[in-house]
Coordinates of C-alpha atoms and ligand atoms in Angstrom, one line a residue:
M1 CA -5.4 -34.4 8.2
V2 CA -5.1 -32.5 11.2
E3 CA -3.3 -34.5 14.3
D4 CA -5.0 -37.2 16.0
L5 CA -5.1 -35.6 19.6
H6 CA -5.0 -37.5 22.7
I7 CA -5.0 -35.1 26.0
D8 CA -5.0 -37.0 29.0
P9 CA -4.1 -34.9 32.8
W10 CA -1.8 -37.4 33.8
S11 CA 0.9 -37.3 30.5
S12 CA 4.0 -35.4 31.4
T13 CA 3.9 -34.9 27.1
Q14 CA 1.4 -32.1 25.5
S15 CA 0.6 -30.8 22.7
T16 CA 0.8 -27.1 22.6
D17 CA -1.5 -27.3 18.6
Y18 CA -3.8 -24.5 20.2
D19 CA -6.1 -24.5 17.0
N20 CA -6.0 -28.3 17.0
I21 CA -7.0 -28.5 20.4
I22 CA -9.9 -25.3 19.9
S23 CA -11.8 -27.9 16.8
Q24 CA -10.9 -31.3 18.6
F25 CA -12.5 -30.5 21.9
G26 CA -15.1 -27.9 20.8
L27 CA -13.6 -25.2 22.7
Q28 CA -14.7 -21.6 22.1
S29 CA -12.2 -19.2 21.1
L30 CA -11.7 -16.5 24.5
S31 CA -10.7 -13.9 21.0
E32 CA -14.7 -13.6 20.8
I33 CA -15.3 -12.6 23.9
E34 CA -14.5 -9.0 25.3
V35 CA -13.7 -9.3 29.1
P36 CA -13.8 -7.2 31.4
N37 CA -10.1 -5.2 32.4
P38 CA -8.0 -7.8 30.5
S39 CA -4.8 -9.2 32.7
Y40 CA -1.7 -10.0 31.4
L41 CA -3.0 -13.1 30.1
H42 CA -5.7 -12.2 28.7
R43 CA -3.4 -9.4 27.0
R44 CA -1.3 -11.6 25.8
G45 CA -3.1 -14.9 24.4
L46 CA -2.4 -16.7 27.3
I47 CA -5.4 -17.9 28.0
F48 CA -6.4 -18.8 24.8
A49 CA -10.1 -20.5 24.9
H50 CA -13.3 -21.3 26.7
R51 CA -15.9 -22.8 28.0
D52 CA -19.0 -20.7 29.0
L53 CA -17.6 -18.0 30.2
D54 CA -20.0 -15.5 28.6
V55 CA -22.2 -16.6 30.8
V56 CA -19.9 -16.4 33.9
L57 CA -19.5 -12.3 32.3
S58 CA -23.0 -11.5 32.1
A59 CA -23.1 -12.3 35.5
Q60 CA -20.4 -10.7 36.2
A61 CA -22.1 -7.9 34.2
F62 CA -25.9 -7.3 36.1
G63 CA -24.2 -8.3 38.8
D64 CA -25.5 -12.1 40.3
P65 CA -22.6 -13.7 42.2
F66 CA -20.7 -16.0 40.2
G67 CA -18.0 -18.0 42.1
V68 CA -14.6 -20.1 40.8
L69 CA -13.0 -23.3 41.7
T70 CA -9.9 -25.0 40.9
G71 CA -8.5 -27.6 42.9
L72 CA -5.0 -28.2 43.7
M73 CA -3.3 -31.4 43.8
P74 CA -0.9 -31.6 48.1
S75 CA 2.0 -33.4 46.4
G76 CA 6.5 -31.7 45.2
R77 CA 6.7 -27.8 45.7
M78 CA 4.6 -25.2 43.9
H79 CA 6.8 -23.6 40.6
L80 CA 6.2 -20.9 37.9
G81 CA 3.0 -23.2 36.1
H82 CA 0.5 -23.5 38.9
K83 CA 0.8 -19.3 39.4
M84 CA -0.9 -18.9 36.6
V85 CA -4.2 -20.0 37.6
V86 CA -3.5 -18.5 40.6
D87 CA -3.3 -14.8 38.7
Q88 CA -6.3 -16.2 36.7
I89 CA -7.9 -16.4 40.3
S90 CA -6.9 -13.3 41.7
W91 CA -8.4 -11.5 39.0
F92 CA -11.8 -13.2 38.5
Q93 CA -11.5 -11.9 42.7
S94 CA -11.5 -8.9 41.9
L95 CA -14.3 -8.8 39.3
G96 CA -15.9 -10.4 42.2
A97 CA -16.1 -14.0 42.2
D98 CA -15.8 -16.2 45.5
I99 CA -13.2 -19.0 45.4
T100 CA -13.7 -22.0 46.5
I101 CA -10.0 -24.5 46.1
A102 CA -10.6 -28.7 46.2
V103 CA -7.0 -29.9 48.5
A104 CA -7.0 -32.9 46.9
D105 CA -6.2 -35.2 49.3
L106 CA -7.8 -38.1 49.0
E107 CA -6.6 -38.7 45.4
S108 CA -2.8 -37.3 46.2
N109 CA -3.6 -40.2 48.7
A110 CA -5.0 -42.9 46.2
T111 CA -2.8 -42.2 43.8
R112 CA 0.0 -41.1 45.6
G113 CA 0.7 -42.3 48.6
L114 CA 1.0 -39.4 50.5
S115 CA -1.0 -39.4 54.5
L116 CA -3.4 -37.7 54.9
E117 CA -1.3 -35.0 57.0
R118 CA 1.3 -35.3 54.8
A119 CA -1.1 -33.8 51.8
R120 CA -2.4 -31.0 54.7
K121 CA 1.1 -29.9 55.4
V122 CA 1.7 -29.8 51.8
A123 CA -1.3 -28.0 51.0
L124 CA -1.1 -25.2 53.9
E125 CA 3.0 -24.1 53.6
E126 CA 3.6 -25.1 49.5
Y127 CA 0.2 -23.8 48.4
V128 CA -1.5 -21.7 50.5
A129 CA 1.2 -20.1 51.7
N130 CA 2.0 -19.1 48.2
Y131 CA -1.3 -17.5 46.6
A132 CA -1.5 -15.4 49.7
A133 CA 1.9 -13.8 49.0
L134 CA 0.4 -14.0 45.1
G135 CA -2.6 -11.6 46.7
L136 CA -5.5 -13.3 46.8
D137 CA -8.1 -12.2 49.1
P138 CA -9.0 -14.0 52.3
E139 CA -12.2 -12.9 52.8
S140 CA -13.8 -14.6 50.0
T141 CA -11.6 -18.0 49.8
Q142 CA -12.2 -21.3 50.7
V143 CA -9.5 -23.8 51.0
Y144 CA -11.2 -27.2 51.7
F145 CA -10.1 -30.6 52.6
Q146 CA -11.6 -34.0 49.6
S147 CA -11.5 -35.9 53.0
S148 CA -13.8 -33.3 55.5
R149 CA -15.8 -33.1 53.3
P150 CA -18.7 -35.5 53.1
L151 CA -21.3 -33.9 50.2
V152 CA -18.7 -33.4 48.1
Q153 CA -17.1 -37.8 47.9
K154 CA -21.4 -38.1 48.1
M155 CA -21.7 -36.2 45.2
A156 CA -19.1 -38.8 43.2
F157 CA -21.3 -41.3 43.8
T158 CA -24.5 -39.6 42.9
L159 CA -22.3 -38.6 40.3
G160 CA -21.2 -41.9 39.2
R161 CA -24.9 -43.1 38.4
R162 CA -24.8 -41.6 35.7
T163 CA -21.4 -42.5 33.6
N164 CA -19.5 -45.8 33.0
L165 CA -16.1 -47.4 32.7
S166 CA -17.0 -47.1 28.7
E167 CA -17.1 -43.2 28.3
L168 CA -13.9 -42.7 31.4
E169 CA -12.5 -44.8 28.6
A170 CA -13.4 -42.9 25.7
I171 CA -12.3 -39.4 27.4
Y172 CA -9.5 -40.7 29.9
G173 CA -8.0 -43.5 27.7
F174 CA -8.6 -46.2 30.6
S175 CA -8.7 -49.5 30.0
G176 CA -9.2 -52.9 31.7
D177 CA -5.5 -52.6 33.6
T178 CA -6.5 -49.0 34.8
N179 CA -6.4 -48.7 38.6
L180 CA -9.5 -47.6 39.7
A181 CA -8.2 -45.0 42.0
H182 CA -8.0 -43.3 38.6
V183 CA -11.8 -43.9 37.8
Q184 CA -12.5 -42.6 41.7
A185 CA -10.6 -39.2 41.1
P186 CA -12.2 -37.8 38.4
L187 CA -15.9 -38.5 40.1
V188 CA -14.2 -36.8 43.0
Q189 CA -13.3 -34.3 40.9
A190 CA -16.4 -33.4 39.1
G191 CA -18.0 -33.3 42.9
D192 CA -15.2 -30.8 43.6
I193 CA -16.5 -28.7 40.6
L194 CA -19.6 -29.0 41.4
H195 CA -20.8 -29.2 44.4
P196 CA -20.2 -25.2 45.2
M197 CA -23.6 -24.8 43.2
L198 CA -25.1 -26.6 45.7
D199 CA -27.6 -23.9 49.0
E200 CA -25.2 -25.6 51.4
F201 CA -22.0 -24.0 49.8
G202 CA -23.3 -20.7 48.2
G203 CA -25.6 -21.8 46.2
L204 CA -27.0 -21.6 42.7
R205 CA -25.0 -19.4 40.4
P206 CA -22.2 -19.9 37.3
I207 CA -18.6 -21.6 38.5
V208 CA -15.8 -21.5 36.0
V209 CA -12.2 -23.2 36.7
P210 CA -9.7 -22.0 35.8
V211 CA -7.9 -24.8 33.6
G212 CA -4.2 -25.7 31.3
V213 CA -6.0 -27.7 28.7
D214 CA -4.8 -31.1 30.1
Q215 CA -7.1 -31.1 32.8
D216 CA -9.4 -30.3 30.2
P217 CA -10.7 -34.4 30.3
H218 CA -12.4 -33.3 32.9
L219 CA -14.0 -30.2 31.9
R220 CA -16.1 -32.2 29.9
L221 CA -16.8 -35.3 31.7
T222 CA -17.8 -32.5 34.3
R223 CA -20.3 -30.9 32.4
G224 CA -22.5 -34.1 30.9
L225 CA -22.6 -35.4 34.3
A226 CA -24.7 -32.0 35.1
A227 CA -26.3 -32.5 32.2
K228 CA -27.6 -36.3 32.4
S229 CA -28.5 -34.8 35.9
N230 CA -31.1 -32.3 34.8
W231 CA -34.2 -33.0 34.7
F232 CA -35.2 -30.0 31.9
N233 CA -33.9 -30.2 28.8
L234 CA -33.0 -27.0 26.7
N235 CA -33.1 -27.4 23.2
S236 CA -32.7 -24.5 19.7
R237 CA -34.8 -24.8 17.9
K238 CA -34.5 -24.5 13.5
D239 CA -37.2 -22.1 13.3
G240 CA -35.3 -20.3 16.1
G241 CA -36.8 -20.8 19.5
I242 CA -36.5 -22.9 22.0
T243 CA -38.1 -25.9 23.2
I244 CA -38.0 -27.6 27.0
G245 CA -38.6 -30.8 27.6
L246 CA -38.3 -33.8 30.1
S247 CA -35.4 -35.2 31.2
I248 CA -37.1 -38.6 33.0
Q249 CA -35.1 -40.9 34.4
D250 CA -35.2 -43.1 37.8
D251 CA -35.0 -40.6 40.4
N252 CA -37.4 -38.6 39.3
A253 CA -40.1 -40.0 36.5
A254 CA -42.6 -39.4 39.6
A255 CA -42.0 -36.1 40.6
L256 CA -42.0 -35.6 36.2
G257 CA -45.3 -37.6 35.9
V258 CA -44.7 -41.3 35.4
A259 CA -46.1 -43.6 38.0
A260 CA -44.0 -46.8 38.2
D261 CA -46.6 -48.7 35.8
G262 CA -44.9 -46.8 33.6
K263 CA -48.6 -45.2 33.0
L264 CA -48.3 -41.2 32.3
D265 CA -49.9 -39.9 35.9
R266 CA -52.1 -36.7 34.0
K267 CA -52.0 -34.7 36.9
V268 CA -48.9 -34.4 38.2
R269 CA -48.1 -34.4 35.1
Q270 CA -50.0 -30.9 34.7
S271 CA -48.8 -29.4 37.3
V272 CA -45.1 -29.6 36.5
I273 CA -46.0 -28.4 32.8
D274 CA -48.0 -25.3 34.6
K275 CA -44.8 -24.4 37.1
I276 CA -42.4 -24.2 34.1
V277 CA -45.3 -21.7 32.7
A278 CA -45.4 -20.2 35.3
D279 CA -41.9 -19.8 35.9
L280 CA -41.5 -18.4 31.9
T281 CA -44.6 -16.1 32.2
D282 CA -42.8 -14.1 35.5
L283 CA -39.6 -13.9 32.8
G284 CA -41.8 -11.9 30.7
F285 CA -42.2 -14.2 28.3
A286 CA -46.1 -14.3 26.1
D287 CA -46.1 -16.6 23.3
I288 CA -45.2 -20.3 25.3
L289 CA -47.3 -23.2 23.6
A290 CA -47.2 -26.1 26.2
N291 CA -48.0 -30.5 25.2
A292 CA -48.2 -31.9 29.0
K293 CA -48.7 -35.6 27.4
H294 CA -44.9 -35.3 25.1
G295 CA -43.9 -33.4 28.1
S296 CA -42.5 -29.9 26.5
V297 CA -43.0 -25.9 26.2
Q298 CA -42.2 -24.5 23.6
I299 CA -41.2 -20.5 23.4
P300 CA -41.0 -19.5 19.8
S301 CA -39.4 -15.9 20.5
A302 CA -37.5 -16.8 23.1
T303 CA -33.5 -16.2 21.2
H304 CA -30.3 -17.5 21.8
S305 CA -29.5 -14.9 24.4
D306 CA -32.8 -15.8 26.5
R307 CA -31.4 -19.5 27.0
S308 CA -29.3 -18.8 30.3
L309 CA -31.9 -17.2 31.9
I310 CA -34.3 -19.4 31.1
R311 CA -32.2 -22.4 32.0
M312 CA -31.6 -20.6 35.7
K313 CA -35.1 -20.7 36.5
L314 CA -35.4 -24.0 35.1
L315 CA -32.7 -25.3 37.9
Q316 CA -34.3 -23.4 40.3
L317 CA -37.4 -25.2 39.3
E318 CA -35.8 -29.0 40.1
R319 CA -34.4 -27.8 43.4
S320 CA -38.2 -27.3 43.7
M321 CA -39.1 -30.1 43.0
G322 CA -36.7 -32.5 44.5
G323 CA -33.5 -32.9 42.3
L324 CA -29.8 -31.3 42.2
G325 CA -30.5 -28.0 39.5
L326 CA -26.6 -28.2 38.3
L327 CA -25.1 -25.4 35.7
Q328 CA -22.7 -27.0 33.4
P329 CA -19.6 -25.6 34.3
A330 CA -17.6 -23.2 33.2
S331 CA -13.9 -23.1 32.2
T332 CA -10.9 -21.0 30.8
Y333 CA -7.4 -22.5 29.1
H334 CA -4.2 -21.2 28.9
R335 CA -1.1 -22.4 27.8
F336 CA 1.9 -24.0 29.2
A337 CA 5.1 -22.2 29.6
V338 CA 7.1 -24.4 27.7
G339 CA 9.3 -27.1 30.7
L340 CA 13.3 -25.5 31.6
T341 CA 14.3 -29.1 29.4
G342 CA 11.4 -28.6 26.7
D343 CA 9.1 -31.5 28.5
K344 CA 6.1 -30.4 30.8
M345 CA 6.3 -28.5 34.1
S346 CA 6.4 -31.1 36.5
S347 CA 6.5 -30.8 40.6
S348 CA 8.5 -34.2 40.5
L349 CA 11.1 -33.1 37.5
P350 CA 13.2 -30.6 39.2
N351 CA 14.7 -29.0 36.6
S352 CA 12.3 -28.7 34.5
A353 CA 10.6 -25.9 36.4
I354 CA 11.7 -22.5 38.8
F355 CA 9.6 -23.1 41.7
L356 CA 8.2 -20.9 43.2
T357 CA 10.8 -20.8 47.0
D358 CA 13.6 -21.9 45.0
E359 CA 16.6 -19.7 45.5
I360 CA 18.4 -16.5 43.3
S361 CA 21.2 -18.8 42.4
V362 CA 19.8 -21.8 41.6
V363 CA 17.5 -20.4 39.3
E364 CA 20.1 -18.3 37.9
R365 CA 21.5 -21.6 37.3
K366 CA 18.4 -23.1 35.1
I367 CA 17.5 -20.1 33.1
K368 CA 21.6 -20.9 31.8
Q369 CA 21.5 -23.8 31.2
A370 CA 17.4 -23.3 29.7
F371 CA 16.4 -24.1 26.4
S372 CA 17.5 -21.0 23.1
G373 CA 16.1 -19.7 20.0
G374 CA 19.6 -18.0 19.4
Q375 CA 21.7 -19.1 16.8
P376 CA 24.8 -21.6 17.2
T377 CA 27.4 -18.4 17.0
V378 CA 26.8 -14.9 17.0
E379 CA 27.8 -14.0 13.7
E380 CA 25.2 -16.1 12.3
H381 CA 22.4 -14.3 15.7
R382 CA 23.9 -11.5 13.6
R383 CA 22.5 -12.4 10.7
L384 CA 19.4 -14.8 11.1
G385 CA 17.8 -13.3 14.7
G386 CA 16.7 -15.3 17.4
N387 CA 13.5 -16.9 17.8
P388 CA 11.9 -15.4 20.8
D389 CA 8.7 -18.5 20.6
V390 CA 10.7 -21.4 21.1
D391 CA 13.4 -18.7 23.8
V392 CA 13.2 -20.1 26.9
A393 CA 13.7 -16.8 28.5
Y394 CA 12.2 -14.7 26.6
Q395 CA 8.9 -16.8 27.1
Y396 CA 9.3 -16.5 31.6
M397 CA 9.6 -12.9 31.1
M398 CA 6.4 -13.0 29.0
Y399 CA 4.6 -15.8 30.9
F400 CA 6.2 -14.6 34.5
F401 CA 8.9 -11.8 35.1
E402 CA 7.8 -9.5 33.3
E403 CA 4.6 -6.8 33.5
D404 CA 5.3 -4.2 30.4
D405 CA 3.8 -5.0 27.7
K406 CA 5.3 -2.1 25.7
F407 CA 9.1 -3.2 27.3
L408 CA 8.2 -7.3 25.7
A409 CA 7.7 -6.0 22.0
E410 CA 11.1 -4.3 21.8
V411 CA 13.2 -6.9 23.4
N412 CA 10.3 -9.6 20.8
A413 CA 11.2 -7.3 17.9
D414 CA 15.2 -6.9 18.9
Y415 CA 15.7 -10.9 19.8
R416 CA 14.2 -11.1 15.9
S417 CA 16.8 -8.8 14.4
G418 CA 19.5 -10.1 15.9
K419 CA 20.4 -7.4 18.1
I420 CA 19.9 -9.0 21.4
L421 CA 22.3 -12.0 22.1
A422 CA 20.7 -14.8 23.6
G423 CA 23.4 -14.4 26.4
E424 CA 21.4 -11.1 26.8
M425 CA 17.8 -12.3 26.7
K426 CA 18.9 -14.8 29.3
Q427 CA 20.7 -11.6 31.9
L428 CA 17.3 -10.0 30.9
C429 CA 15.3 -13.0 31.9
I430 CA 17.3 -13.6 35.3
D431 CA 17.6 -10.2 37.3
R432 CA 13.1 -10.1 36.0
A433 CA 13.4 -13.7 38.4
G434 CA 15.2 -11.8 40.2
D435 CA 13.1 -9.7 41.6
W436 CA 10.2 -11.3 41.7
L437 CA 11.4 -14.1 43.1
S438 CA 12.8 -12.1 46.3
N439 CA 9.8 -10.0 45.8
H440 CA 7.7 -12.5 46.5
K441 CA 10.7 -14.0 49.6
E442 CA 9.3 -11.0 50.9
L443 CA 5.8 -11.3 50.7
R444 CA 5.0 -14.8 51.7
A445 CA 7.1 -13.6 54.9
Q446 CA 4.7 -10.8 54.9
T447 CA 1.5 -12.8 54.8
A448 CA 2.0 -16.2 57.0
H449 CA -0.1 -15.4 58.9
L450 CA -3.1 -15.3 56.8
V451 CA -2.9 -18.7 55.4
N452 CA -5.4 -19.9 58.1
D453 CA -8.2 -17.2 57.6
F454 CA -7.9 -18.5 53.4
L455 CA -9.9 -22.5 55.4
A456 CA -13.2 -22.8 55.6
D457 CA -14.2 -24.6 59.1
D458 CA -14.5 -28.1 57.6
A459 CA -10.8 -27.2 56.5
K460 CA -10.1 -26.0 60.1
Ligands
LIG1 N1 -6.8 -33.7 39.7 C1 -6.0 -32.0 39.5 C2 -4.2 -31.6 39.8 O1 -4.1 -33.8 39.3 C3 -6.3 -31.3 41.0 C4 -7.7 -30.7 41.2 C5 -8.4 -31.7 42.3 C6 -8.2 -30.0 40.3 N2 -9.5 -31.1 42.0 C7 -9.7 -30.1 41.3 C8 -8.2 -29.0 39.5 C9 -11.0 -29.5 40.8 C10 -8.9 -28.6 39.2 C11 -10.7 -28.6 39.9 O2 -3.5 -31.0 40.1

């Protein structure tokens, strides 16, 4: 019997049963994919799952454009958990991705009561300043505010047509007394995630969203909305091959050859099918079976690996006919470093996390008080060994502070064997945290002048 997981973005607890999460939410395990030039997050298994990352990496391999979208909640302070997302973005950026960062100021205004002015200040001074220090390249990064990008808000409305309260209830656990700001926020967030692929913001290309697994409900919603808005469906056939079907909706019926009286408009329908066939011929397929009346096109020789190419062509066709042409966003999921208090790290719980601008003395105190995987007495520890899997000091070195994989492996083994004591582990972590934080402080000073360069034109 598997535990029935409830994951929601607003909860203060979190499941760390990652295998269960993968199977219950239909994620793909990252171990099945080979990533180029893996970062520490990949090498240490800290990014454990994805959806459609292969689509993104194949664009990268072909030298085609691809983008990353992430968002920040401009309330509270930036902690080390947030840094993991930034490190992932940097890695994608090093592979050639363009980066879009949403400041969720409408969301923080509606759900946390922050003024837009305050949200702006927090976003720039607390978040973007740290992003600059962490090495993001302003050249290919665009930070924008939800409140000053009308297209994002418009998309929230447009996409809202394709879902309903029951679906939001199923995805988020909403009920009758849920504040509607919590209903609107995910729709705006869907706008955040999908709009970079509109022609005005970079055009059709794969977009990947790196998140902690608690944000997956947003991705499930957004992927569903994108798929439901598509004019052309792609289905793999049991006996091999791919079938393309038309998805007739209120706003595309006329364009797809369904007249106002519901009757088939043969001429229009035939021209749609002809366009599909022409596109497929362009891609090099020869055996194409079209049925205009049913609105279906079959390509028996197409294989699974042809899907992406065909899909992109169809999305372009949809756009040329007046549709949105949205590709489902890809995503990657990272594990959570345990909070200092044992729960989720949270900006609103100062003792649960290490913040990027904490004083070293504060960090020292926090690590000394953190949960340890050591034994109660030295004698027992030497005899039974410690458990690095639950030891916050060890975990923080692995997640945040130690670059050397080999050194980590040694520390891990020596802790298990009882050679390293719990206090010694804490001191190793404190030393590294101190180095990291003082270096970061210096970098913040050196990169402070870059903050404005990260802003998109509509954010200046
Ligand atoms: N809701 C996210 C948070 O709580 C912030 C956010 C807004 C976001 N838009 C996004 C995250 C798009 C990822 C993608 O932090």
